[in-house]
PDB file of C-alpha atoms in Angstrom:
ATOM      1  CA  UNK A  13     -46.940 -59.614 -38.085  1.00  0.00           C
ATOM      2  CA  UNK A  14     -43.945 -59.984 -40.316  1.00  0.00           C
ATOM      3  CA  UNK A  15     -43.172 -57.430 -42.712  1.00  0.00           C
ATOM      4  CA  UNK A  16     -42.827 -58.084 -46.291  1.00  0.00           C
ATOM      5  CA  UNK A  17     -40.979 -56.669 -49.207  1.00  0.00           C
ATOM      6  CA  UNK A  18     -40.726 -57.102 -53.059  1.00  0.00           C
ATOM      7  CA  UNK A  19     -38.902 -56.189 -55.605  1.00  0.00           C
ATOM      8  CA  UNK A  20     -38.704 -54.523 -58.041  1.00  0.00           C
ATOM      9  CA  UNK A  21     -42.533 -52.420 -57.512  1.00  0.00           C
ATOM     10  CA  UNK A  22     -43.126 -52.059 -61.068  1.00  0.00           C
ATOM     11  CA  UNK A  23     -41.173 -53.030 -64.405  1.00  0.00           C
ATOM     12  CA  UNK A  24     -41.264 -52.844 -67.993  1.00  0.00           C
ATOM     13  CA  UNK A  25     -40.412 -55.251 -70.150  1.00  0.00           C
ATOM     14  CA  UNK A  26     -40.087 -56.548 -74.035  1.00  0.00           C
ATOM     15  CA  UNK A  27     -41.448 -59.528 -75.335  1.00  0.00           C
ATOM     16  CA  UNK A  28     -39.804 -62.597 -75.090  1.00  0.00           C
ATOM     17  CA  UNK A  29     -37.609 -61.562 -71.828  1.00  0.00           C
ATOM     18  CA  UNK A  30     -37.651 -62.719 -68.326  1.00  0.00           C
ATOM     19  CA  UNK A  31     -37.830 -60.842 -65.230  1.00  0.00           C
ATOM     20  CA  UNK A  32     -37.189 -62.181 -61.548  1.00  0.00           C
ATOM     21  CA  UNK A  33     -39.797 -60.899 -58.777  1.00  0.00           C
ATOM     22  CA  UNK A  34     -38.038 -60.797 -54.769  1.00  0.00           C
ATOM     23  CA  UNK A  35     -39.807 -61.506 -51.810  1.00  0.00           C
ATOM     24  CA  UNK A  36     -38.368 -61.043 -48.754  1.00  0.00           C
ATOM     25  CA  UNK A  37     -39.734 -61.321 -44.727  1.00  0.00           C
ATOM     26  CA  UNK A  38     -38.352 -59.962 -42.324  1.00  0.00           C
ATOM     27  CA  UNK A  39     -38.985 -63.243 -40.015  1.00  0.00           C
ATOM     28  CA  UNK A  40     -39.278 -67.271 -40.697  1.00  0.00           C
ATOM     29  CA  UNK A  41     -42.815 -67.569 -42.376  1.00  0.00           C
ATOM     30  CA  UNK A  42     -43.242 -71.213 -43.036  1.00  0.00           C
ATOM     31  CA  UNK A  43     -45.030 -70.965 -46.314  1.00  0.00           C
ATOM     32  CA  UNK A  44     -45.234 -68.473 -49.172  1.00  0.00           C
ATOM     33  CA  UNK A  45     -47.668 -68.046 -52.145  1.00  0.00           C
ATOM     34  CA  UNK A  46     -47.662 -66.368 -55.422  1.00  0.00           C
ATOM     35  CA  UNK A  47     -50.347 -64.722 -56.568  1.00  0.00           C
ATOM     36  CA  UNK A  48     -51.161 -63.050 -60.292  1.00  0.00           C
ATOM     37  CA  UNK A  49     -53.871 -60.376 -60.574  1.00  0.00           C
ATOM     38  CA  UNK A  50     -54.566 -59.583 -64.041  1.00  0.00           C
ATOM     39  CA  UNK A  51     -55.906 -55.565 -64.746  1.00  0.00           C
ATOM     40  CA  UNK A  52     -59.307 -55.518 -63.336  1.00  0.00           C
ATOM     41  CA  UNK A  53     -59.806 -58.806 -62.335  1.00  0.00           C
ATOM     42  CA  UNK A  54     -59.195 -60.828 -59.151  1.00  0.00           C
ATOM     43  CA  UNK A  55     -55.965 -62.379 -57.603  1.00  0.00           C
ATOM     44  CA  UNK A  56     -55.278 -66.218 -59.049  1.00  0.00           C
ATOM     45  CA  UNK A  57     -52.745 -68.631 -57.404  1.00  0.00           C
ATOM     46  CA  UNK A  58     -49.970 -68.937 -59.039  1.00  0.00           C
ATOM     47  CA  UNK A  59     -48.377 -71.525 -56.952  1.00  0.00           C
ATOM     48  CA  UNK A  60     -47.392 -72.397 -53.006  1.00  0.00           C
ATOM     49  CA  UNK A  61     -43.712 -71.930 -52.138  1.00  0.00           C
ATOM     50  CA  UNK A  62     -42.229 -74.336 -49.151  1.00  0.00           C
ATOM     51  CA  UNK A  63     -39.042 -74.122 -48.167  1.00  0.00           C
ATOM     52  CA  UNK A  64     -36.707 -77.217 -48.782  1.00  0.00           C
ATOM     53  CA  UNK A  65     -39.038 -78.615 -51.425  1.00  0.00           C
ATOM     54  CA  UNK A  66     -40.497 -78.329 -55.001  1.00  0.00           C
ATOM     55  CA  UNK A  67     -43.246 -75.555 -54.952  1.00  0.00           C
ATOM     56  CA  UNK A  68     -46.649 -76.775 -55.824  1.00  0.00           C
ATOM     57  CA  UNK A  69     -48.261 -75.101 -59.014  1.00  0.00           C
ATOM     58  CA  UNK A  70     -51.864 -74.823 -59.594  1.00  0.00           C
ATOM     59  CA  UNK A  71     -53.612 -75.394 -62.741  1.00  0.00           C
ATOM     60  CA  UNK A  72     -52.913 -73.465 -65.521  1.00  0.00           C
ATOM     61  CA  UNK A  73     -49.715 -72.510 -64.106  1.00  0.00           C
ATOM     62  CA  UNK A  74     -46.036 -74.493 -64.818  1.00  0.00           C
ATOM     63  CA  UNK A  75     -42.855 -74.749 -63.923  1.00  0.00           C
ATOM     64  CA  UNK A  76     -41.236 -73.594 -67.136  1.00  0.00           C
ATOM     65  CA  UNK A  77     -43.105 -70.611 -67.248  1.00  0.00           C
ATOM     66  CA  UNK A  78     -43.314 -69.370 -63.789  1.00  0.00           C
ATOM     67  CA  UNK A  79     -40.161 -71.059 -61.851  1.00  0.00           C
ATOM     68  CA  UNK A  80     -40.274 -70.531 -57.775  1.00  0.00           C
ATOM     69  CA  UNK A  81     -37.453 -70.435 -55.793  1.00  0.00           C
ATOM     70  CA  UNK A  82     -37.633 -71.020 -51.879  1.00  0.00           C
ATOM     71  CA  UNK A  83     -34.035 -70.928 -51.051  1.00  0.00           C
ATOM     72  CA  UNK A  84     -34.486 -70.117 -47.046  1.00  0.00           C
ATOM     73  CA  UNK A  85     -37.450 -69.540 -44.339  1.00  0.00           C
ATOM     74  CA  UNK A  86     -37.410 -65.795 -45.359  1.00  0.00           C
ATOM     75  CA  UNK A  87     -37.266 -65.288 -49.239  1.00  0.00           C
ATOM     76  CA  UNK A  88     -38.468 -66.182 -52.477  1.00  0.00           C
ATOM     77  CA  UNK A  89     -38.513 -65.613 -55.962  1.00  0.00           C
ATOM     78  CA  UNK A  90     -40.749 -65.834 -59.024  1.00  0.00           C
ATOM     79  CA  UNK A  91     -39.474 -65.732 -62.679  1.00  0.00           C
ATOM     80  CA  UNK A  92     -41.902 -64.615 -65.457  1.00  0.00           C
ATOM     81  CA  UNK A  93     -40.199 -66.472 -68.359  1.00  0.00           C
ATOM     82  CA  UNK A  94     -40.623 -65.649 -72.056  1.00  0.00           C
ATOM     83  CA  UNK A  95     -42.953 -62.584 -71.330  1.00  0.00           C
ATOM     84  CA  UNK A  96     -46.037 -61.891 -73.803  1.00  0.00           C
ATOM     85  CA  UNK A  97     -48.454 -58.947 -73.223  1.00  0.00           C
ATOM     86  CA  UNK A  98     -50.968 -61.643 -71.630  1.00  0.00           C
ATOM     87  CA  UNK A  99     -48.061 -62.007 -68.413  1.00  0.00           C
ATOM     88  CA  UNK A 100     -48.889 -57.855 -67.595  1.00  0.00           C
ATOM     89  CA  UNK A 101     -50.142 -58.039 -64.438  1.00  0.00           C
ATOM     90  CA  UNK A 102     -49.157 -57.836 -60.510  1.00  0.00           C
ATOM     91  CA  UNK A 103     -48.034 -60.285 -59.295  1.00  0.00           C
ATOM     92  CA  UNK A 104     -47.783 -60.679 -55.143  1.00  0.00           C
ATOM     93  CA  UNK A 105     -46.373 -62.749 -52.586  1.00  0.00           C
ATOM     94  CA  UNK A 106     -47.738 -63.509 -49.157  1.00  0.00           C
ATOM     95  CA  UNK A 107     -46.619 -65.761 -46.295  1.00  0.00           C
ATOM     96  CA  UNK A 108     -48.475 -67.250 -43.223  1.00  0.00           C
ATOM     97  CA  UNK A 109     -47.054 -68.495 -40.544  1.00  0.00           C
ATOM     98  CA  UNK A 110     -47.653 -72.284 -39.123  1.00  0.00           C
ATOM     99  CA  UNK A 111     -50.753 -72.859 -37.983  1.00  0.00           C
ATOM    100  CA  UNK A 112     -52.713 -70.112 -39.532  1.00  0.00           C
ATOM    101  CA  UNK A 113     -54.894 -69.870 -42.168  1.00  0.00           C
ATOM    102  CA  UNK A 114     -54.729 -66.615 -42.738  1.00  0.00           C
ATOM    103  CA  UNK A 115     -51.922 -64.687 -45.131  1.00  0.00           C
ATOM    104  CA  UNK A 116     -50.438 -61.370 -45.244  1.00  0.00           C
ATOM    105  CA  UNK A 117     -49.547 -60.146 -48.532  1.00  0.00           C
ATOM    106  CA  UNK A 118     -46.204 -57.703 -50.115  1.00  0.00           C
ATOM    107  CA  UNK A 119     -46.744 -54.834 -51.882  1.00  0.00           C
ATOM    108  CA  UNK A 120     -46.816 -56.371 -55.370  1.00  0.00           C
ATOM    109  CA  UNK A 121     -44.434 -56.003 -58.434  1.00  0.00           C
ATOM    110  CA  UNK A 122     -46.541 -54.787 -61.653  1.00  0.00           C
ATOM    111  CA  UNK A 123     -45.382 -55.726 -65.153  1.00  0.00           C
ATOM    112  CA  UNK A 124     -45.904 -54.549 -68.308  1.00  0.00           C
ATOM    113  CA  UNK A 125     -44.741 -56.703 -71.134  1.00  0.00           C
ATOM    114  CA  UNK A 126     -44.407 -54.835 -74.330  1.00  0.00           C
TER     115      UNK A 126
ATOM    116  CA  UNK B  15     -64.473 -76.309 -56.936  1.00  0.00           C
ATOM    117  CA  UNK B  16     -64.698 -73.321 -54.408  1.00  0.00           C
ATOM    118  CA  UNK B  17     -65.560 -69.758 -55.199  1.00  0.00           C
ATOM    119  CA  UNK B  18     -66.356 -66.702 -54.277  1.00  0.00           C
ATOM    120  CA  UNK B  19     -69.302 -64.058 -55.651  1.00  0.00           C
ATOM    121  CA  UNK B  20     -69.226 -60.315 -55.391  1.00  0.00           C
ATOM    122  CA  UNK B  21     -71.618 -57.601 -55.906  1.00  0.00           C
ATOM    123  CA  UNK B  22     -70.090 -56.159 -58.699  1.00  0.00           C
ATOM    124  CA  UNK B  23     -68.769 -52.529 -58.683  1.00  0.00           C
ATOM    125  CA  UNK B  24     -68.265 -49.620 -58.581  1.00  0.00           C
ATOM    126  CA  UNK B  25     -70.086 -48.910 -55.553  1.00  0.00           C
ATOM    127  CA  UNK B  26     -70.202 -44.792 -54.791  1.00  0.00           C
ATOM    128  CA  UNK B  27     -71.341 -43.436 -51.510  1.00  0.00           C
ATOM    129  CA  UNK B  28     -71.286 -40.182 -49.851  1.00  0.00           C
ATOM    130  CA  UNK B  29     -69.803 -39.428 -46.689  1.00  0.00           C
ATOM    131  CA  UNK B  30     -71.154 -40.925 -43.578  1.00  0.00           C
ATOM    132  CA  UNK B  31     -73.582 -43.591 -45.658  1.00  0.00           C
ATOM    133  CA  UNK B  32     -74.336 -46.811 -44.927  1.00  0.00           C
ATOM    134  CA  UNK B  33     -71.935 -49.553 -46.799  1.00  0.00           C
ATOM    135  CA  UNK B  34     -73.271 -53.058 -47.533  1.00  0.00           C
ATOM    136  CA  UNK B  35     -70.642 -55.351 -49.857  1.00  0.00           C
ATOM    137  CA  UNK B  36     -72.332 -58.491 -50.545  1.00  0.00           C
ATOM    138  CA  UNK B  37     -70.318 -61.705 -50.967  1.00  0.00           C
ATOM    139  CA  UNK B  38     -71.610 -65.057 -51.273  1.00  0.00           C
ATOM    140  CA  UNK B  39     -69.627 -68.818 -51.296  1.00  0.00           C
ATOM    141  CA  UNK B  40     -69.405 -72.163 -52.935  1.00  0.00           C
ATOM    142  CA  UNK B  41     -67.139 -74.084 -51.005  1.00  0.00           C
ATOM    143  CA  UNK B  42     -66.922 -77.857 -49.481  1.00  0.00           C
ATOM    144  CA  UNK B  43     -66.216 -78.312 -46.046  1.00  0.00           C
ATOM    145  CA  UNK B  44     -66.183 -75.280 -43.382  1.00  0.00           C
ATOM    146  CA  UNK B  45     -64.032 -72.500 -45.058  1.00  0.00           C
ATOM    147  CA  UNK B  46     -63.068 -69.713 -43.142  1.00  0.00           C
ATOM    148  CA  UNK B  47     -63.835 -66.454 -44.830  1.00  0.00           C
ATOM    149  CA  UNK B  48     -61.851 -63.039 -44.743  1.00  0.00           C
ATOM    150  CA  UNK B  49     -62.301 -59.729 -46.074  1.00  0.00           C
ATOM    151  CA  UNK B  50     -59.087 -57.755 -47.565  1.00  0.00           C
ATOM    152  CA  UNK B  51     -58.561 -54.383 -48.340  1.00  0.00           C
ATOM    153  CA  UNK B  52     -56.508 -52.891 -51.554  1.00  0.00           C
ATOM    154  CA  UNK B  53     -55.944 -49.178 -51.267  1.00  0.00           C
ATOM    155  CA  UNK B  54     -55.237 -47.714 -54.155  1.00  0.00           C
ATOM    156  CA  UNK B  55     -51.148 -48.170 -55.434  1.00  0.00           C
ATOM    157  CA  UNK B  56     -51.050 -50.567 -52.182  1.00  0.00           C
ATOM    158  CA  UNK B  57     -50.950 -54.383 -51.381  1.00  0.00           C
ATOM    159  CA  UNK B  58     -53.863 -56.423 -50.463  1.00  0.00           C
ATOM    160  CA  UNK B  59     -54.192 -55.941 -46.448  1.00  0.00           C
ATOM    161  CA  UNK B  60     -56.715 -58.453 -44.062  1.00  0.00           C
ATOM    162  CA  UNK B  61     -59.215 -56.104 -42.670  1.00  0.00           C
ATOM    163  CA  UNK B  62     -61.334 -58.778 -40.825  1.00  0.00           C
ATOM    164  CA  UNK B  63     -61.969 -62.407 -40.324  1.00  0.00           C
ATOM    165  CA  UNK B  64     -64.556 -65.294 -39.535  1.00  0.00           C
ATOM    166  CA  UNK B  65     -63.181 -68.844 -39.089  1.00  0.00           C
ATOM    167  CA  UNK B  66     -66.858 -70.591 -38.354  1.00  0.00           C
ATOM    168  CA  UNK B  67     -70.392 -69.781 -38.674  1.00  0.00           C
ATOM    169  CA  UNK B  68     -71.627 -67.006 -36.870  1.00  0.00           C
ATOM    170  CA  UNK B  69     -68.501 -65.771 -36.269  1.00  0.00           C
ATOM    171  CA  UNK B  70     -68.644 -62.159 -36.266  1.00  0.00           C
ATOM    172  CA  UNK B  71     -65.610 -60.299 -37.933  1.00  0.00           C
ATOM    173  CA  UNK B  72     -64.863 -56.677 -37.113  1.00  0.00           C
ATOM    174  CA  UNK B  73     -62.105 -53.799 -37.127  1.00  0.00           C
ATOM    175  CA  UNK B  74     -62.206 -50.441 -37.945  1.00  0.00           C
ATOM    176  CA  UNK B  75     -65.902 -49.638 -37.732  1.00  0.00           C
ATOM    177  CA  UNK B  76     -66.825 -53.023 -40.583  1.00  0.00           C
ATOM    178  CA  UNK B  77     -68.105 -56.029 -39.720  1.00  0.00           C
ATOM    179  CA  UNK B  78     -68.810 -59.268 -41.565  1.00  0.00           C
ATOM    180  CA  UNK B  79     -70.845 -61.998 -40.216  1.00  0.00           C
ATOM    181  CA  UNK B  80     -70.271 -66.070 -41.345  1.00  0.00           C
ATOM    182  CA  UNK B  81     -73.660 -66.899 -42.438  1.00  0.00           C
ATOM    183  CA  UNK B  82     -73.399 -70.873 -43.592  1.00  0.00           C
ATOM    184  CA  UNK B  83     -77.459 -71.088 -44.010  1.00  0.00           C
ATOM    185  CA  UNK B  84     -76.772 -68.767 -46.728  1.00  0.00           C
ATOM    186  CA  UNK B  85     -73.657 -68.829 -47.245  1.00  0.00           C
ATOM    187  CA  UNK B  86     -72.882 -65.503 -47.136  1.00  0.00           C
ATOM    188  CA  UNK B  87     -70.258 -62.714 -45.822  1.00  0.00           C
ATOM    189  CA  UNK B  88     -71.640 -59.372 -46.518  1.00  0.00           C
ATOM    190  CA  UNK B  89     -68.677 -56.476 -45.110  1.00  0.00           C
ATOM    191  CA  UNK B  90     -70.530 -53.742 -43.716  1.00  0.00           C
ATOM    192  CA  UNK B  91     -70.230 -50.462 -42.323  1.00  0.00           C
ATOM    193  CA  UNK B  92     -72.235 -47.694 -40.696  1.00  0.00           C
ATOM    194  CA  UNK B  93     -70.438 -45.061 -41.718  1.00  0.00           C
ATOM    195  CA  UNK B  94     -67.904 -44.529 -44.708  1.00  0.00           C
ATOM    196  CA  UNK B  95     -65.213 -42.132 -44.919  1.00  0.00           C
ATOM    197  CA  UNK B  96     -63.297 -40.673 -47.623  1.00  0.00           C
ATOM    198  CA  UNK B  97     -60.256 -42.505 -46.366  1.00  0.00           C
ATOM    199  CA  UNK B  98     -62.464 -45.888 -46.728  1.00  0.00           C
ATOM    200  CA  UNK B  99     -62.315 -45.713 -50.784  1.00  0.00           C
ATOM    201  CA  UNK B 100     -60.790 -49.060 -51.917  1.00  0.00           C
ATOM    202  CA  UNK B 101     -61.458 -52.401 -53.459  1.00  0.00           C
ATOM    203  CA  UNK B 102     -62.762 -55.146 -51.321  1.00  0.00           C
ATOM    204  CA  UNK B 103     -61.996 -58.255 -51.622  1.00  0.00           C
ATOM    205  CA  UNK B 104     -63.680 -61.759 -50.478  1.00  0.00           C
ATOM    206  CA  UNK B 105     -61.624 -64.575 -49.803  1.00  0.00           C
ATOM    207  CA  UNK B 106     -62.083 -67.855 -48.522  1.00  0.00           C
ATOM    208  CA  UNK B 107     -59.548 -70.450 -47.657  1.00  0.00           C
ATOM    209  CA  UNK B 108     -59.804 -73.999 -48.467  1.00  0.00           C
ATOM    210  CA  UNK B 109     -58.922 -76.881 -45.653  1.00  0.00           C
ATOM    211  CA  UNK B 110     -57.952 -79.888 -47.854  1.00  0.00           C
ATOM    212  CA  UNK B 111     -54.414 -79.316 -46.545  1.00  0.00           C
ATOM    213  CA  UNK B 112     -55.389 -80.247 -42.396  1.00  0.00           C
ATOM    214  CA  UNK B 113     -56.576 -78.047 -39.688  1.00  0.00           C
ATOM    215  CA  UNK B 114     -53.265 -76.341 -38.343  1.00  0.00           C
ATOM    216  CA  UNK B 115     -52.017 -75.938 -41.924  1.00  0.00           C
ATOM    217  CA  UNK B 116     -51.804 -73.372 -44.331  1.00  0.00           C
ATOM    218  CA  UNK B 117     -54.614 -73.009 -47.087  1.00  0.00           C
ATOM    219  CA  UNK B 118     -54.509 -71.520 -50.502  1.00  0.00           C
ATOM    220  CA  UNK B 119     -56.859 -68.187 -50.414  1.00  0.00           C
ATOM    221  CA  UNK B 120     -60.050 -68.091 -53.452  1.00  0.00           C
ATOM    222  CA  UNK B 121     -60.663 -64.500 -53.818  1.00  0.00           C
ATOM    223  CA  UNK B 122     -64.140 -62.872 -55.905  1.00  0.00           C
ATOM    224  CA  UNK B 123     -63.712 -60.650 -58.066  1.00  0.00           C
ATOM    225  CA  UNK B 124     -63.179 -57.249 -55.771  1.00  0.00           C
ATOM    226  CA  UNK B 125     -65.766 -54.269 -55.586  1.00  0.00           C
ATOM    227  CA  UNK B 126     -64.162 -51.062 -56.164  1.00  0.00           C
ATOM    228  CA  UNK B 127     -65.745 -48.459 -53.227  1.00  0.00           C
ATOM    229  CA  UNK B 128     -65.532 -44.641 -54.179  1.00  0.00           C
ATOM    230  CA  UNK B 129     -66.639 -42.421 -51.018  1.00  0.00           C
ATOM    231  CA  UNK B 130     -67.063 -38.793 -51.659  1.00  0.00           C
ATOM    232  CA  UNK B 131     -67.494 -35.579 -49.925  1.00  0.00           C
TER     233      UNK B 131
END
């Protein structure tokens, strides 16, 4: 399977900043997701990233908070915008390719917002 | 909506005991369901699989099996190693986007295994 990358691994930032989370694959995955997993609990979906198109945000989550960029069929990016102490987390990215319906997942980035 | 149940955690074992992860499902339609691993400062990685009932997922010595009478998919293994300590997560994927296409994952909460010496 395709190997998957993101950066930066971990962060610290201040209140009221934004940060910019990388994905990148190291083959054409048709569709990416975000995911946030807040300390001790469970991995939520943030929203699903297709290439060529507006990503598709689940509840709770919007575009003005959490813009997606799917520039190409092998990256992606996630901005955390106007960070509070709720947005510490990890978040992750995974991909699957067309026709499955299972995903493989990156590393995770995990922020701490001051 | 769909979701997913876990036996909460922390589950502790010794070496070589059995391991029995229970995980139950709400879903509509036939999900299929997936076990994923999250070793500690790692990413989440798929350890095993069922895409219908009684579908029998396995690899490295665990093994889930897609129960839809009770709608269940308990991991288990025989025998635990050290190397084995993780959380577990249970997933299931929803089809409302067509067979063939890619589904969002609903994960439970995650059980935390420590295996000791």
């Amino acid at each position: 399977s395709a190997v998957i990358s993101q950066k930066p691994s971990r962060d610290i930032c201040q209140r009221g900043t934004s940060l910019t989370i990388q994905c990148q694959v190291d083959s054409q995955v048709t569709m990416m997701f975000w995911y946030r997993q807040q300390p001790g609990q469970s991995l939520t979906l943030i929203a699903t990233a297709n290439q060529g198109s507006e990503a598709t945000y689940e509840s709770g989550f919007v575009i003005d908070k959490f813009p997606i960029s799917r520039p190409n069929l092998t990256f992606s990016t996630l901005t955390v915008s106007n960070m509070s102490p709720e947005d510490s987390s990890i978040y992750l990215c995974s991909w699957t390719g067309q026709g499955a319906n299972e995903q493989f997942f990156g590393p995770g980035t995990r922020l701490t917002v001051l | 909506g769909d979701s997913v149940t876990q036996m909460e955690g922390p589950v502790t074992l010794s070496e070589e005991a059995f391991l029995t992860i229970n995980c139950t499902y709400t879903a509509t339609g036939y999900p299929s369901l997936f076990w994923y691993v999250q070793y500690p400062g790692e990413g989440l990685q798929l350890l095993l699989k069922a895409t219908k009932a009684d579908d029998k997922g396995s690899n490295k010595g665990f093994e889930a099996t897609y129960r839809k009478e009770t709608t269940s998919f308990h991991l288990e293994k025989g025998s635990v190693q050290v190397s084995d300590s993780a959380v577990y997560f249970c997933a299931l994927s929803d089809q409302k986007y067509g067979v063939g296409t890619a589904s969002k994952l609903t994960f439970g909460t995650g059980t935390r295994l420590q295996v000791t010496l």
